[in-house]
Coordinates of C-alpha atoms in Angstrom, one line a residue:
M1 CA 48.9 3.5 51.9
K2 CA 49.0 6.2 49.2
L3 CA 47.7 3.6 46.6
L4 CA 44.8 2.7 49.0
K5 CA 43.9 6.4 49.4
H6 CA 44.0 7.0 45.7
I7 CA 41.7 4.0 45.1
L8 CA 39.2 5.2 47.7
W9 CA 39.3 8.7 46.2
V10 CA 38.5 7.4 42.7
A11 CA 35.7 5.2 44.1
G12 CA 34.3 8.2 45.9
I13 CA 34.3 10.4 42.8
A14 CA 32.7 7.6 40.8
L15 CA 30.0 7.3 43.4
V16 CA 29.3 11.0 43.3
L17 CA 29.2 11.0 39.5
T18 CA 26.8 8.0 39.5
S19 CA 24.6 9.8 41.9
C20 CA 24.6 12.9 39.8
S21 CA 23.8 10.9 36.7
K22 CA 20.9 9.2 38.4
E23 CA 19.7 12.6 39.7
L24 CA 20.0 14.1 36.2
E25 CA 18.0 11.2 34.8
R26 CA 15.3 11.7 37.4
I27 CA 15.2 15.5 36.8
N28 CA 15.1 15.1 33.0
K29 CA 12.2 12.7 32.9
N30 CA 9.1 14.1 31.2
P31 CA 6.2 13.5 33.6
N32 CA 3.8 13.8 30.7
E33 CA 5.5 11.1 28.6
A34 CA 5.0 7.4 29.0
E35 CA 8.2 5.4 29.6
S36 CA 6.9 2.5 27.6
A37 CA 4.6 2.4 24.6
Q38 CA 0.9 1.8 25.2
P39 CA -0.5 -0.6 22.7
D40 CA -3.7 1.3 22.0
Y41 CA -1.8 4.5 21.2
L42 CA 0.8 2.6 19.2
L43 CA -2.0 0.9 17.2
T44 CA -3.9 4.1 16.4
N45 CA -0.7 5.9 15.4
G46 CA 0.6 3.0 13.4
I47 CA -2.6 2.7 11.3
K48 CA -3.0 6.4 10.7
M49 CA 0.7 7.0 9.7
N50 CA 0.9 4.1 7.4
V51 CA -2.4 4.7 5.6
D52 CA -1.3 8.3 5.3
T53 CA 1.9 7.0 3.6
Y54 CA -0.1 4.7 1.3
W55 CA -2.4 7.5 0.1
G56 CA 0.1 10.3 0.5
T57 CA 2.4 12.4 -1.7
D58 CA 5.4 10.1 -1.9
A59 CA 4.0 6.6 -2.4
A60 CA 0.9 7.7 -4.4
M61 CA 0.5 11.2 -5.8
E62 CA 4.1 11.7 -7.1
T63 CA 4.7 8.1 -8.1
S64 CA 2.3 5.1 -8.4
L65 CA -0.9 7.1 -9.2
L66 CA 1.0 8.6 -12.1
Y67 CA 2.7 5.4 -13.3
V68 CA -0.6 3.5 -13.4
Q69 CA -2.3 6.5 -15.0
Y70 CA -5.0 7.2 -12.5
W71 CA -3.8 10.8 -12.1
A72 CA -1.7 13.1 -14.2
K73 CA 0.2 16.2 -13.4
I74 CA -0.8 19.7 -14.6
Q75 CA 2.1 21.5 -13.0
Y76 CA 5.8 20.5 -12.2
T77 CA 5.4 17.5 -14.4
D78 CA 8.8 15.8 -14.0
P79 CA 7.4 13.0 -11.8
D80 CA 4.8 12.3 -14.6
R81 CA 7.6 12.0 -17.0
Y82 CA 9.3 9.3 -14.8
I83 CA 11.8 11.6 -13.1
P84 CA 11.0 11.0 -9.4
A85 CA 12.4 13.1 -6.7
S86 CA 14.9 11.3 -4.5
T87 CA 13.1 12.5 -1.4
N88 CA 9.9 10.8 -2.5
I89 CA 11.6 7.4 -2.9
Q90 CA 13.5 7.9 0.4
N91 CA 10.3 8.9 2.3
V92 CA 8.3 5.9 1.2
W93 CA 11.1 3.6 2.4
N94 CA 11.7 5.5 5.7
N95 CA 8.0 5.9 6.5
F96 CA 7.1 2.3 5.9
Y97 CA 10.1 0.9 7.8
A98 CA 10.3 3.4 10.7
Q99 CA 6.6 4.2 11.2
G100 CA 5.3 0.8 10.1
V101 CA 7.6 -2.2 10.5
E102 CA 9.2 -0.8 13.7
D103 CA 5.9 0.3 15.3
F104 CA 4.0 -2.9 14.5
T105 CA 7.0 -5.1 15.6
T106 CA 6.8 -3.3 19.0
L107 CA 3.0 -3.9 19.1
I108 CA 3.6 -7.6 18.5
Q109 CA 6.1 -7.7 21.4
L110 CA 3.7 -5.8 23.6
G111 CA 0.9 -8.2 22.8
D112 CA 3.1 -11.0 24.0
T113 CA 4.2 -9.2 27.1
L114 CA 0.6 -8.3 28.0
H115 CA -0.7 -11.8 27.2
N116 CA -3.1 -10.3 24.6
P117 CA -2.8 -12.3 21.4
N118 CA -5.2 -10.1 19.6
Y119 CA -2.7 -7.2 19.7
Q120 CA -0.1 -9.6 18.4
A121 CA -2.3 -10.7 15.6
V122 CA -3.2 -7.2 14.5
G123 CA 0.5 -6.2 14.6
I124 CA 1.4 -9.1 12.4
I125 CA -1.4 -8.4 9.9
M126 CA -0.5 -4.7 9.6
R127 CA 3.2 -5.4 9.4
S128 CA 2.6 -8.1 6.7
W129 CA 0.5 -5.6 4.7
I130 CA 3.3 -3.1 4.9
F131 CA 5.9 -5.7 3.8
Q132 CA 3.6 -6.7 0.9
V133 CA 3.5 -3.1 -0.3
L134 CA 7.2 -2.6 0.1
T135 CA 8.2 -5.7 -1.9
D136 CA 5.5 -5.0 -4.5
L137 CA 7.1 -1.6 -5.0
Y138 CA 10.9 -2.2 -4.7
G139 CA 11.3 -6.0 -5.1
D140 CA 13.9 -7.6 -2.8
V141 CA 13.8 -5.7 0.5
P142 CA 15.0 -6.2 4.1
Y143 CA 12.5 -8.6 5.8
T144 CA 13.6 -11.4 8.1
Q145 CA 16.2 -9.3 10.0
T146 CA 14.2 -6.1 10.4
A147 CA 12.4 -7.5 13.5
N148 CA 15.7 -7.3 15.4
I149 CA 17.2 -4.1 14.2
E150 CA 19.4 -3.7 17.3
K151 CA 21.2 -6.9 16.3
Y152 CA 21.0 -6.3 12.5
L153 CA 21.8 -2.6 11.9
T154 CA 22.4 -3.4 8.3
P155 CA 19.7 -6.0 7.5
K156 CA 20.0 -8.2 4.5
Y157 CA 17.6 -8.0 1.5
D158 CA 15.4 -11.1 1.2
N159 CA 14.4 -12.4 -2.2
Q160 CA 10.9 -11.4 -3.2
R161 CA 9.7 -15.0 -3.5
D162 CA 10.8 -15.7 0.1
I163 CA 9.1 -12.6 1.3
Y164 CA 5.8 -13.5 -0.2
L165 CA 6.0 -17.0 1.1
G166 CA 7.0 -15.7 4.5
L167 CA 4.1 -13.3 4.6
L168 CA 1.6 -16.1 3.8
A169 CA 3.0 -18.0 6.8
E170 CA 2.9 -15.0 9.1
L171 CA -0.7 -14.2 8.2
K172 CA -1.8 -17.7 8.8
T173 CA -0.1 -17.5 12.3
A174 CA -2.0 -14.2 12.9
T175 CA -5.4 -15.8 12.1
G176 CA -4.6 -18.6 14.6
L177 CA -3.8 -16.1 17.3
I178 CA -7.1 -14.2 17.0
N179 CA -9.5 -14.9 19.8
T180 CA -12.9 -13.3 19.0
S181 CA -14.1 -13.9 22.6
G182 CA -10.7 -13.0 24.2
D183 CA -9.2 -9.8 25.5
A184 CA -10.4 -6.7 23.7
I185 CA -8.0 -4.3 21.9
S186 CA -8.2 -0.5 22.0
G187 CA -7.0 2.1 19.5
D188 CA -8.3 0.2 16.5
V189 CA -9.3 2.9 14.0
L190 CA -9.6 0.4 11.1
Y191 CA -12.1 -2.2 12.5
S192 CA -13.1 -0.8 15.9
G193 CA -11.8 -3.8 17.7
N194 CA -13.8 -6.3 15.7
M195 CA -11.5 -9.3 15.6
N196 CA -13.7 -11.3 13.2
K197 CA -13.1 -8.5 10.6
W198 CA -9.4 -8.6 11.3
K199 CA -9.4 -12.3 10.6
K200 CA -11.3 -11.7 7.3
F201 CA -8.8 -9.0 6.3
A202 CA -5.9 -11.4 7.1
N203 CA -7.4 -14.2 5.0
S204 CA -8.1 -11.8 2.1
L205 CA -4.5 -10.6 2.2
R206 CA -3.4 -14.2 2.0
L207 CA -5.5 -14.6 -1.2
R208 CA -4.1 -11.4 -2.6
I209 CA -0.5 -12.6 -2.1
A210 CA -1.3 -16.1 -3.3
L211 CA -2.7 -14.8 -6.6
R212 CA 0.3 -12.5 -7.0
I213 CA 2.7 -15.4 -6.9
A214 CA 0.5 -17.8 -8.9
D215 CA 2.4 -17.2 -12.2
Q216 CA 5.7 -18.3 -10.5
E217 CA 4.5 -20.6 -7.7
F218 CA 1.2 -22.0 -8.8
D219 CA 1.3 -25.0 -6.3
A220 CA 2.0 -22.7 -3.4
A221 CA -0.8 -20.4 -4.4
K222 CA -3.2 -23.4 -4.9
A223 CA -2.4 -24.6 -1.4
V224 CA -3.5 -21.3 0.1
F225 CA -6.8 -21.2 -1.9
D226 CA -7.5 -24.8 -1.0
E227 CA -7.0 -24.0 2.7
I228 CA -9.1 -20.8 2.8
G229 CA -11.7 -21.7 0.2
D230 CA -14.4 -19.2 -0.8
D231 CA -16.3 -19.3 2.5
N232 CA -17.4 -15.7 3.1
S233 CA -17.4 -16.2 6.8
G234 CA -13.6 -16.0 6.7
L235 CA -13.2 -13.4 4.0
I236 CA -14.2 -9.8 3.3
A237 CA -17.8 -10.3 2.2
A238 CA -19.4 -6.9 1.9
N239 CA -18.5 -3.2 1.3
S240 CA -19.1 -2.7 5.0
E241 CA -16.1 -4.9 5.7
T242 CA -13.7 -3.1 3.4
A243 CA -10.4 -2.3 5.1
Q244 CA -10.3 1.5 5.2
L245 CA -9.4 4.4 7.5
V246 CA -12.3 6.8 7.7
Y247 CA -10.6 10.2 8.0
L248 CA -11.9 13.2 10.0
A249 CA -11.6 16.9 9.8
S250 CA -8.2 18.7 10.0
P251 CA -5.6 17.8 11.4
N252 CA -6.7 14.2 10.8
Q253 CA -7.9 14.7 7.3
N254 CA -7.3 12.5 4.2
P255 CA -3.8 13.3 2.8
V256 CA -5.3 13.9 -0.6
G257 CA -7.7 16.4 0.9
K258 CA -4.8 18.0 2.8
N259 CA -2.8 18.3 -0.4
R260 CA -5.7 20.1 -2.1
E261 CA -5.7 22.7 0.7
T262 CA -2.5 24.3 -0.5
R263 CA -1.7 22.9 -4.0
N264 CA -3.4 22.2 -7.3
D265 CA -0.9 20.0 -9.2
Y266 CA -3.0 17.1 -10.3
R267 CA -5.8 16.1 -12.6
I268 CA -7.5 12.9 -13.6
S269 CA -5.6 11.0 -16.3
K270 CA -7.0 10.9 -19.8
S271 CA -6.4 7.1 -19.7
V272 CA -9.1 6.7 -17.0
V273 CA -11.5 9.0 -18.6
D274 CA -11.2 7.3 -22.0
L275 CA -11.7 3.8 -20.6
L276 CA -14.7 4.9 -18.5
R277 CA -16.3 6.6 -21.5
S278 CA -15.7 3.6 -23.8
Y279 CA -17.7 1.5 -21.4
N280 CA -20.4 4.2 -20.7
D281 CA -19.4 3.8 -17.1
P282 CA -21.5 5.6 -14.5
R283 CA -18.4 6.0 -12.3
L284 CA -17.0 8.7 -14.7
N285 CA -18.9 11.5 -12.9
I286 CA -17.8 10.1 -9.5
Y287 CA -14.1 9.6 -10.3
A288 CA -13.8 12.9 -12.1
A289 CA -15.0 16.4 -11.4
L290 CA -16.3 18.9 -14.0
P291 CA -13.8 21.6 -14.8
K292 CA -14.5 25.0 -13.2
E293 CA -14.8 26.4 -16.8
G294 CA -16.8 23.9 -18.8
N295 CA -19.4 21.2 -18.6
V296 CA -17.4 18.3 -20.1
I297 CA -15.0 16.1 -18.1
L298 CA -11.5 16.5 -19.6
G299 CA -8.6 14.3 -18.5
V300 CA -5.0 15.2 -18.9
T301 CA -2.4 13.1 -20.9
N302 CA 0.3 11.7 -18.7
G303 CA 3.8 13.0 -19.1
L304 CA 3.3 16.4 -20.8
A305 CA 6.1 18.9 -20.6
T306 CA 5.4 21.5 -17.9
D307 CA 4.7 24.3 -20.4
S308 CA 2.3 22.1 -22.4
A309 CA 0.5 21.0 -19.3
N310 CA 0.2 24.6 -18.1
K311 CA -1.4 25.7 -21.3
L312 CA -4.3 23.3 -20.8
G313 CA -5.4 25.5 -17.9
L314 CA -6.2 24.6 -14.3
N315 CA -9.8 25.6 -14.7
K316 CA -10.4 23.9 -18.0
T317 CA -9.3 20.4 -17.0
S318 CA -10.9 17.9 -14.6
D319 CA -9.6 17.2 -11.1
V320 CA -10.2 13.9 -9.3
G321 CA -13.7 13.6 -7.9
A322 CA -14.7 14.8 -4.4
V323 CA -15.1 11.2 -3.1
F324 CA -11.3 11.0 -3.2
T325 CA -10.3 14.6 -2.5
A326 CA -12.6 15.5 0.4
S327 CA -11.0 15.8 3.8
T328 CA -13.1 13.0 5.2
A329 CA -12.7 10.6 2.2
P330 CA -11.8 7.1 3.4
G331 CA -8.3 5.7 2.8
V332 CA -9.0 2.3 1.4
I333 CA -6.3 -0.4 1.6
F334 CA -8.4 -3.5 0.6
N335 CA -11.9 -3.2 -0.9
Y336 CA -14.6 -5.8 -1.3
A337 CA -14.6 -5.6 -5.1
E338 CA -10.9 -6.6 -5.2
L339 CA -11.6 -9.7 -3.2
L340 CA -14.3 -10.7 -5.7
F341 CA -12.0 -10.1 -8.6
I342 CA -9.4 -12.3 -6.9
K343 CA -12.1 -15.0 -6.6
A344 CA -13.1 -14.6 -10.3
E345 CA -9.5 -15.0 -11.5
A346 CA -8.8 -17.9 -9.2
A347 CA -11.9 -19.7 -10.5
Q348 CA -10.8 -19.1 -14.0
R349 CA -7.3 -20.5 -13.3
G350 CA -8.4 -23.5 -11.4
L351 CA -7.3 -22.2 -8.0
L352 CA -10.8 -22.1 -6.6
S353 CA -14.1 -23.5 -7.5
G354 CA -16.8 -21.2 -8.8
D355 CA -18.2 -19.4 -11.8
A356 CA -15.6 -16.9 -13.0
A357 CA -18.1 -14.9 -15.1
D358 CA -20.6 -14.6 -12.2
L359 CA -17.9 -13.6 -9.8
Y360 CA -16.6 -11.0 -12.3
K361 CA -20.1 -9.5 -12.4
Q362 CA -20.3 -9.5 -8.6
A363 CA -17.0 -7.7 -8.4
I364 CA -18.1 -4.9 -10.8
T365 CA -21.4 -4.6 -8.9
A366 CA -19.5 -4.3 -5.6
S367 CA -17.3 -1.6 -7.0
M368 CA -20.3 0.4 -8.3
K369 CA -22.2 0.0 -5.0
Q370 CA -19.2 1.2 -3.2
Y371 CA -20.0 4.6 -4.8
N372 CA -23.8 4.2 -4.5
V373 CA -24.4 3.7 -8.2
S374 CA -28.1 2.7 -8.7
D375 CA -29.2 -0.9 -9.3
A376 CA -30.6 0.2 -12.6
D377 CA -27.4 1.7 -13.8
V378 CA -25.4 -1.3 -12.7
A379 CA -27.7 -3.6 -14.6
T380 CA -27.5 -1.5 -17.7
Y381 CA -23.7 -1.5 -17.5
L382 CA -23.4 -5.2 -17.1
A383 CA -25.8 -5.8 -20.0
Q384 CA -23.3 -4.3 -22.5
A385 CA -21.5 -6.6 -24.9
S386 CA -18.3 -4.7 -24.3
V387 CA -18.4 -5.5 -20.6
A388 CA -19.2 -9.2 -20.9
Y389 CA -16.6 -11.5 -19.4
D390 CA -14.2 -13.0 -21.9
A391 CA -12.8 -16.3 -20.6
T392 CA -10.4 -16.5 -23.6
N393 CA -8.8 -13.3 -22.5
Y394 CA -9.6 -13.1 -18.8
R395 CA -6.6 -10.9 -18.2
K396 CA -8.1 -8.2 -20.2
S397 CA -11.6 -8.5 -18.8
I398 CA -10.5 -8.7 -15.2
G399 CA -7.5 -6.4 -15.7
E400 CA -9.4 -3.5 -17.0
Q401 CA -12.3 -3.8 -14.6
K402 CA -10.1 -4.4 -11.6
W403 CA -8.0 -1.3 -12.6
L404 CA -11.1 0.8 -12.6
A405 CA -12.2 -0.7 -9.2
L406 CA -8.9 0.1 -7.6
F407 CA -9.0 3.7 -8.8
G408 CA -7.3 5.9 -6.1
E409 CA -5.3 3.0 -4.6
G410 CA -2.2 3.8 -6.6
L411 CA 0.1 1.1 -5.1
E412 CA -2.3 -1.8 -5.4
G413 CA -3.5 -0.7 -8.9
F414 CA 0.2 -0.4 -10.0
A415 CA 1.0 -3.9 -8.7
E416 CA -2.0 -5.5 -10.5
W417 CA -1.4 -3.6 -13.7
R418 CA 2.1 -5.0 -13.8
R419 CA 0.9 -8.5 -13.1
L420 CA -2.1 -8.6 -15.5
D421 CA -0.7 -6.3 -18.2
Y422 CA -4.1 -4.6 -18.6
P423 CA -5.3 -2.1 -19.4
V424 CA -2.8 -1.4 -22.2
L425 CA -1.4 2.1 -21.3
P426 CA 0.6 4.4 -23.4
P427 CA 3.9 5.6 -22.0
A428 CA 4.2 9.1 -20.7
Y429 CA 4.1 11.5 -23.7
R430 CA 7.4 13.1 -22.8
G431 CA 8.7 10.2 -20.7
V432 CA 12.4 9.6 -20.2
L433 CA 12.4 5.8 -20.3
S434 CA 12.6 5.3 -24.0
G435 CA 9.0 4.4 -24.4
M436 CA 8.7 2.3 -21.2
I437 CA 6.6 2.7 -18.1
P438 CA 8.2 2.3 -14.6
L439 CA 7.9 -1.2 -13.2
R440 CA 9.2 -0.5 -9.7
L441 CA 10.8 2.2 -7.5
T442 CA 14.5 2.4 -7.3
Y443 CA 16.1 1.9 -3.9
P444 CA 16.7 5.1 -1.9
S445 CA 20.2 6.4 -2.3
A446 CA 20.9 6.3 1.4
E447 CA 20.8 2.5 1.3
Q448 CA 23.9 2.6 -0.9
A449 CA 25.8 4.5 1.8
L450 CA 24.3 2.9 4.9
N451 CA 23.7 -0.7 3.8
G452 CA 26.0 -0.9 0.8
A453 CA 27.0 -4.6 0.9
N454 CA 23.4 -5.8 1.2
Y455 CA 22.3 -3.3 -1.4
K456 CA 24.8 -4.6 -3.9
A457 CA 23.8 -8.2 -3.2
A458 CA 20.2 -7.3 -3.9
V459 CA 21.0 -5.6 -7.2
A460 CA 23.2 -8.5 -8.2
H461 CA 20.3 -10.9 -7.6
Q462 CA 17.4 -8.8 -8.9
G463 CA 18.9 -6.8 -11.7
A464 CA 19.9 -3.2 -12.3
D465 CA 18.5 -0.7 -9.8
Q466 CA 16.4 1.0 -12.4
L467 CA 12.7 2.0 -12.7
T468 CA 12.4 -0.5 -15.6
T469 CA 13.7 -3.6 -13.9
R470 CA 11.0 -6.3 -13.9
L471 CA 10.3 -7.8 -10.5
W472 CA 10.0 -11.5 -9.7
F473 CA 6.2 -11.6 -9.6
D474 CA 5.8 -9.7 -12.8
V475 CA 5.8 -12.4 -15.5
R476 CA 4.9 -11.6 -19.1

């Protein structure tokens, strides 16, 4: 009888505690907060946060824009000498995984639950773009196990080859899911719900990735080009179809513009200014601003010691042009000119039919028209012997012009410079890599502590975790 009373007493206490717990849960619910994510809010936030990362301080201003010599530092020059801050490296990783991969994986799941395949497709496309950027930058990264992070708290690192091939398959799936006459999507600040443009973006990403692997996996690349072809109805076909986030005024301003509100650490690189001048390029006065004191554009050599950079003077050197630093400047992630350069190289290499020289001219024209260069100036530029397409050294012709057309897109410019090896860039003047330029970012230090076994396996496969380790796609 005593045992029975004790059991009943314990059961009663448990019932009271359970009731209290449920009451606390009810009381502590925020009436203004949704209990489950809404796809439109998730999509808006996902696009905004990840384009911010792509164009922001960590992935661009303090790393890739300096390595590919679009920008240079005029103050606190360690990053320009290839001494990155550990926080920059960690933030790129954290932001793309937590604000990108996780959010768009959730969007894909919501699209399935809501029976709206267009949300699924957009989630796959954006997540694929993020994975492409991550593997371009780090090499082998967690990929296949990240969609189920609850099961795989320490996800394995997939080989870069497998990631690219996986992304090609995922993007093909996404284009198949898109229904241009199906349920609409909301919260789309990239293409305003135009699913045909999303399909074009997905196919264009497939061609970008296919070309990136062509030096290692030519047959796989050729299969993608054979399938998609050069039909403009399925690809980005005008500057109006460029994938870009058009920023607004504060607090939704371009991260470059936001940076300029409080700091003044950057200038246009001398490397860009010199190449633009050598070609009499009308984009010089667009890409660069006149110094506050002076009427001649003056770029800054990458990798100066801080005291040497400071002596040049903030007011006597050229900042990047207003089309990139204004609060409302668009954050471009895939421009039309890039697609035309992809077609030109593909035609040259037998991946696609077409006239490589003509596509090359179209690409240059598209880049200039992106910045409203006049038809007369475009024609004059193309008529120069120095600009003429050289089929015997297409990597130089395309490499230099594509580098100029990708100005401002530090991550994509950095990837293509590594792949094509043009333009020929000098290492940072006071660089710390024994005359070399970075070829990747190192893994964040937290990975060694939190995902140590998989980190070590990735390093054993890929090579030393150093800035100068060459990635799989980067073939000389």
